[in-house]
Amino acid sequence: MEVTYLASEFAPEMGYGSEPIPEQPYFLYVGGRGVHKNFDRLVQAFARLSQTHPDLQLCVVGAPPHGEELRKIQAAGVGDRVWCPGAVPDEHLAKLYRHAIAFVYPSLYEGFGIPPLEAMICDTPVIASQVSSIPEVAGEAAFYFDPNSVDELYDQMKFVLEHPAARERKIAQGRHQAAKFSWEQTVAQTMAAYQRLR
């Protein structure tokens, strides 16, 4: 068995347009919010961090929260700090990545995980759960945590916020890590695997 990795359409030159971003410093979440995405724990960690950093926002890209999810956000006391632009084009998303304090990826499980790769391409530090394929994608370039622990997620978000030098080191590591993934490499590895089967 061989593993051939995917890649991203994002490029380092993206994310410098005039699209709107939150006015306050923000953490970024991108994607769906099914149970395995672990979004509830992110809201809990963000709410706790907001108690000592009231200027923070959480930018949530994707379908706007509604129903029970919205009630949980409001119950956590951060209803006015969650900014939801909806689904956005790639250029806008790249800008949201580029200006975020960090991209948070709290999933309990992922098959591959394109968003951490997109974040690294856009010079955004990644805070990610240390499960399934995520460490294969982010390598040494992420701040990892146990996705079942709100405390660990809170600690990593607080650390990134308060330690800019560590943040910059992970950004540099992210550039190096992201360079390992390209569609050219995916095609070459796939073709080589087929050739070995002949």
Coordinates of C-alpha atoms in Angstrom, one line a residue:
M1 CA 0.0 0.0 0.0
E2 CA 1.2 3.5 -0.8
V3 CA -0.1 6.9 0.3
T4 CA -0.3 9.7 -2.2
Y5 CA -1.0 13.1 -0.6
L6 CA -3.3 15.7 -1.9
A7 CA -2.4 19.4 -2.4
S8 CA -4.1 22.8 -2.4
E9 CA -5.0 25.4 -5.1
F10 CA -3.8 28.2 -2.8
A11 CA -0.6 30.1 -3.6
P12 CA 1.6 32.4 -1.6
E13 CA 0.6 35.4 -3.6
M14 CA -3.1 35.1 -2.6
G15 CA -4.7 37.0 0.2
Y16 CA -3.8 40.6 -0.5
G17 CA -7.1 41.9 -2.0
S18 CA -9.7 44.4 -0.6
E19 CA -12.0 41.8 0.8
P20 CA -13.3 42.5 4.4
I21 CA -11.8 41.0 7.5
P22 CA -12.8 41.3 11.2
E23 CA -11.8 44.7 12.7
Q24 CA -10.4 43.1 15.9
P25 CA -7.7 40.4 16.3
Y26 CA -9.2 37.0 15.5
F27 CA -8.7 33.3 15.4
L28 CA -10.0 31.5 12.3
Y29 CA -12.1 28.4 11.8
V30 CA -12.9 27.1 8.3
G31 CA -15.3 24.3 7.2
G32 CA -18.2 22.3 8.3
R33 CA -19.2 21.8 11.9
G34 CA -20.4 18.2 12.2
V35 CA -19.8 16.4 15.5
H36 CA -16.3 15.2 14.4
K37 CA -15.3 18.7 13.7
N38 CA -15.3 19.4 17.5
F39 CA -16.5 23.0 17.1
D40 CA -18.2 23.0 20.5
R41 CA -14.8 22.7 22.3
L42 CA -13.4 25.5 20.2
V43 CA -16.3 27.8 21.3
Q44 CA -15.6 26.8 24.9
A45 CA -11.9 27.5 24.7
F46 CA -12.5 30.8 22.9
A47 CA -15.0 31.9 25.5
R48 CA -12.5 31.2 28.2
L49 CA -9.8 33.1 26.4
S50 CA -12.1 36.0 25.8
Q51 CA -12.5 36.6 29.5
T52 CA -9.0 38.0 29.6
H53 CA -8.8 39.2 26.0
P54 CA -12.1 40.9 25.4
D55 CA -11.0 42.4 22.0
L56 CA -10.7 38.9 20.4
Q57 CA -13.0 37.6 17.7
L58 CA -13.6 34.1 16.3
C59 CA -14.1 34.2 12.5
V60 CA -16.1 31.2 11.3
V61 CA -16.1 30.5 7.6
G62 CA -18.8 28.3 6.3
A63 CA -22.6 28.2 6.9
P64 CA -23.6 30.6 9.6
P65 CA -24.3 29.0 13.0
H66 CA -28.0 28.5 13.7
G67 CA -30.3 26.6 16.0
E68 CA -28.7 24.7 18.9
E69 CA -25.2 25.7 17.7
L70 CA -26.1 29.4 17.9
R71 CA -27.7 28.9 21.3
K72 CA -24.4 27.4 22.6
I73 CA -22.4 30.3 21.2
Q74 CA -24.7 32.8 22.9
A75 CA -24.8 30.7 26.2
A76 CA -21.0 30.9 26.2
G77 CA -21.2 34.7 26.2
V78 CA -19.5 35.2 22.9
G79 CA -22.4 35.8 20.5
D80 CA -21.1 39.3 19.7
R81 CA -17.5 38.1 19.1
V82 CA -18.2 35.4 16.5
W83 CA -17.9 36.8 13.0
C84 CA -19.5 34.7 10.2
P85 CA -18.8 35.9 6.6
G86 CA -20.5 32.7 5.3
A87 CA -18.9 30.7 2.4
V88 CA -16.3 32.9 0.7
P89 CA -14.2 32.7 -2.5
D90 CA -10.7 31.5 -2.3
E91 CA -9.1 35.0 -2.6
H92 CA -11.2 36.2 0.4
L93 CA -10.5 33.0 2.4
A94 CA -6.7 33.5 1.7
K95 CA -7.0 37.0 3.1
L96 CA -8.8 35.8 6.2
Y97 CA -6.1 33.2 6.7
R98 CA -3.3 35.7 6.2
H99 CA -4.6 38.2 8.8
A100 CA -5.6 35.7 11.5
I101 CA -3.7 35.2 14.8
A102 CA -3.9 31.5 14.0
F103 CA -6.0 29.0 12.2
V104 CA -7.6 26.5 14.6
Y105 CA -8.3 22.9 13.4
P106 CA -9.9 21.0 16.4
S107 CA -11.2 17.9 14.5
L108 CA -11.6 14.6 16.2
Y109 CA -10.8 12.9 12.9
E110 CA -9.8 13.9 9.4
G111 CA -9.1 11.9 6.2
F112 CA -6.5 14.4 5.0
G113 CA -7.2 18.0 6.0
I114 CA -6.7 20.7 3.3
P115 CA -7.3 23.7 5.6
P116 CA -4.1 23.4 7.6
L117 CA -2.2 23.3 4.3
E118 CA -4.1 26.4 3.0
A119 CA -3.2 28.2 6.3
M120 CA 0.5 27.3 6.0
I121 CA 0.6 28.6 2.4
C122 CA -0.9 31.9 3.6
D123 CA 1.7 32.3 6.4
T124 CA -0.8 31.5 9.2
P125 CA 0.2 29.5 12.2
V126 CA -1.9 26.4 12.8
I127 CA -3.3 25.1 16.1
A128 CA -4.4 21.6 15.4
S129 CA -5.6 18.4 17.1
Q130 CA -2.9 15.7 17.2
V131 CA -5.0 12.9 15.7
S132 CA -5.4 10.8 12.5
S133 CA -3.8 12.3 9.4
I134 CA -3.4 15.9 10.7
P135 CA 0.2 15.6 11.9
E136 CA 1.1 14.1 8.5
V137 CA -0.1 17.3 6.9
A138 CA 1.2 19.9 9.3
G139 CA 4.4 18.1 10.4
E140 CA 6.3 20.1 13.0
A141 CA 4.7 23.3 11.9
A142 CA 1.6 23.2 14.1
F143 CA 0.8 23.8 17.8
Y144 CA -0.8 20.5 18.7
F145 CA -3.4 19.6 21.4
D146 CA -5.6 16.7 22.5
P147 CA -8.9 17.4 20.8
N148 CA -10.8 16.0 23.8
S149 CA -9.3 18.6 26.1
V150 CA -10.7 22.2 26.1
D151 CA -7.9 23.1 28.5
E152 CA -5.2 22.1 26.1
L153 CA -6.8 24.0 23.2
Y154 CA -7.2 27.0 25.4
D155 CA -3.5 26.8 26.5
Q156 CA -2.4 26.7 22.8
M157 CA -4.6 29.6 21.8
K158 CA -3.3 31.6 24.7
F159 CA 0.3 30.7 24.0
V160 CA 0.1 31.7 20.3
L161 CA -1.6 35.0 21.3
E162 CA 1.0 35.9 23.9
H163 CA 4.2 34.6 22.2
P164 CA 4.7 36.3 18.9
A165 CA 8.3 34.9 18.4
A166 CA 7.0 31.3 18.7
R167 CA 4.2 32.2 16.3
E168 CA 6.7 33.5 13.7
R169 CA 8.8 30.3 14.1
K170 CA 5.8 28.2 13.2
I171 CA 5.0 30.4 10.2
A172 CA 8.5 29.8 8.9
Q173 CA 8.2 26.0 9.5
G174 CA 4.8 26.1 7.8
R175 CA 6.2 27.5 4.6
H176 CA 8.7 24.7 4.5
Q177 CA 6.0 22.1 5.3
A178 CA 3.6 23.4 2.7
A179 CA 6.2 23.1 0.0
K180 CA 6.1 19.3 0.4
F181 CA 2.6 19.2 -1.1
S182 CA 1.9 20.0 -4.8
W183 CA -0.3 18.6 -7.5
E184 CA 2.8 17.9 -9.6
Q185 CA 4.1 15.7 -6.8
T186 CA 0.7 14.0 -6.4
V187 CA 0.5 13.2 -10.1
A188 CA 4.1 11.9 -10.2
Q189 CA 3.6 9.7 -7.2
T190 CA 0.3 8.3 -8.5
M191 CA 1.8 7.5 -11.9
A192 CA 4.9 5.9 -10.3
A193 CA 2.6 3.7 -8.2
Y194 CA 0.7 2.6 -11.3
Q195 CA 3.9 1.8 -13.1
R196 CA 5.0 -0.5 -10.3
L197 CA 1.8 -2.5 -10.7
R198 CA 2.4 -3.2 -14.4

